[in-house]
XYZ file of C-alpha atoms in Angstrom:
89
model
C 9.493 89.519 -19.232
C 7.950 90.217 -15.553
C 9.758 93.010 -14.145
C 10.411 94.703 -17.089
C 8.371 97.749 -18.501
C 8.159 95.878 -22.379
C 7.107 99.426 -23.390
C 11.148 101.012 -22.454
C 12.891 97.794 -23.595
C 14.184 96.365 -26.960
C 16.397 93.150 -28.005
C 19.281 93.222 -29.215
C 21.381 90.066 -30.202
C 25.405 90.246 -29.261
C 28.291 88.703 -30.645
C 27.589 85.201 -28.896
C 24.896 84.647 -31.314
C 26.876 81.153 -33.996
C 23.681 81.321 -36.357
C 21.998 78.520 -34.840
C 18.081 79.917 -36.190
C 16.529 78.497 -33.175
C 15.383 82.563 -31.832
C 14.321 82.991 -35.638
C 12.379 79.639 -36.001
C 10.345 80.502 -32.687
C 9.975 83.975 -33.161
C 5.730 84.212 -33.595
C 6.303 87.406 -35.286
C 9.026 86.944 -38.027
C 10.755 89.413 -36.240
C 14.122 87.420 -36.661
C 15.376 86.769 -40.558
C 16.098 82.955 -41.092
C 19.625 83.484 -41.640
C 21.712 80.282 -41.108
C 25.101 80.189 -39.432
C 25.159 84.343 -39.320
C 24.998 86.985 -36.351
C 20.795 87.161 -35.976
C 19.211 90.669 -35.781
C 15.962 91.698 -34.597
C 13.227 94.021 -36.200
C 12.388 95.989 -33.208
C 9.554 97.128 -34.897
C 8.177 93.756 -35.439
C 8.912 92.323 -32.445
C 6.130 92.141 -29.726
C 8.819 91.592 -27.000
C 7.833 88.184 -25.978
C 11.154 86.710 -24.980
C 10.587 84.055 -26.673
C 14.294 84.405 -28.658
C 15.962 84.796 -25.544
C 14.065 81.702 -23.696
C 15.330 79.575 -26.783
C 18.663 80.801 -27.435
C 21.094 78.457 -25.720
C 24.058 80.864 -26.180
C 22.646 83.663 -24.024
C 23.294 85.681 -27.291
C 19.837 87.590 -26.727
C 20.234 90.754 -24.570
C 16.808 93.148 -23.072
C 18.319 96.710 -23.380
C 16.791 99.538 -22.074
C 18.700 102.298 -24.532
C 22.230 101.124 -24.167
C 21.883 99.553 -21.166
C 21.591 95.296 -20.891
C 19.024 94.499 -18.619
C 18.795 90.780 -18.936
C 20.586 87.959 -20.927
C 23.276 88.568 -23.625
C 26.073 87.840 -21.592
C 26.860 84.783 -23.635
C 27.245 82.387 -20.868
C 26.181 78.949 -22.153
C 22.524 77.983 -20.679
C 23.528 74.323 -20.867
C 26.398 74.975 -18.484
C 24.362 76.966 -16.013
C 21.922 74.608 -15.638
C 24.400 71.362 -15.653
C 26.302 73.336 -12.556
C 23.350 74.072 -10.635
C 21.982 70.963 -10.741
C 25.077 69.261 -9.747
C 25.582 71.928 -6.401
């Protein structure tokens, strides 16, 4: 993600996460276990920090951390929503 060192972050995926697989189908690593209907976890060592997960995930379930600190995302806000009120003003 621009702005971001990728070399100081990691993602983590929060309680939000309802198991849909989309961040694990579109992970290009396999860094996300197909795991249906189940919180999703990430091998940081896998992962190549694309954002990809979080750019999919339309629970905001996928959080950059930088230690223990959320950078970006995870707040679970529903994309859909965002987007719908924006849009409307």
């Amino acid at each position: 993600p621009s702005g971001v060192c990728t070399s100081l972050i990691h993602y983590e995926i929060t309680d939000a996460c309802v198991g849909c697989t989309l961040c694990s189908t579109g992970c290009p690593v396999d860094a996300i276990p197909f795991t249906p209907h189940e919180l999703h976890t990430i091998d940081t060592d896998l992962c190549i920090r694309c954002d990809g997960c979080r750019d999919i995930c339309p629970e905001d379930a996928v959080a950059i951390m930088t230690g223990d600190t959320r950078v970006r995302g995870g707040t679970g806000e529903d994309k859909k929503e965002n987007q719908l009120a924006a849009a409307q003003g």
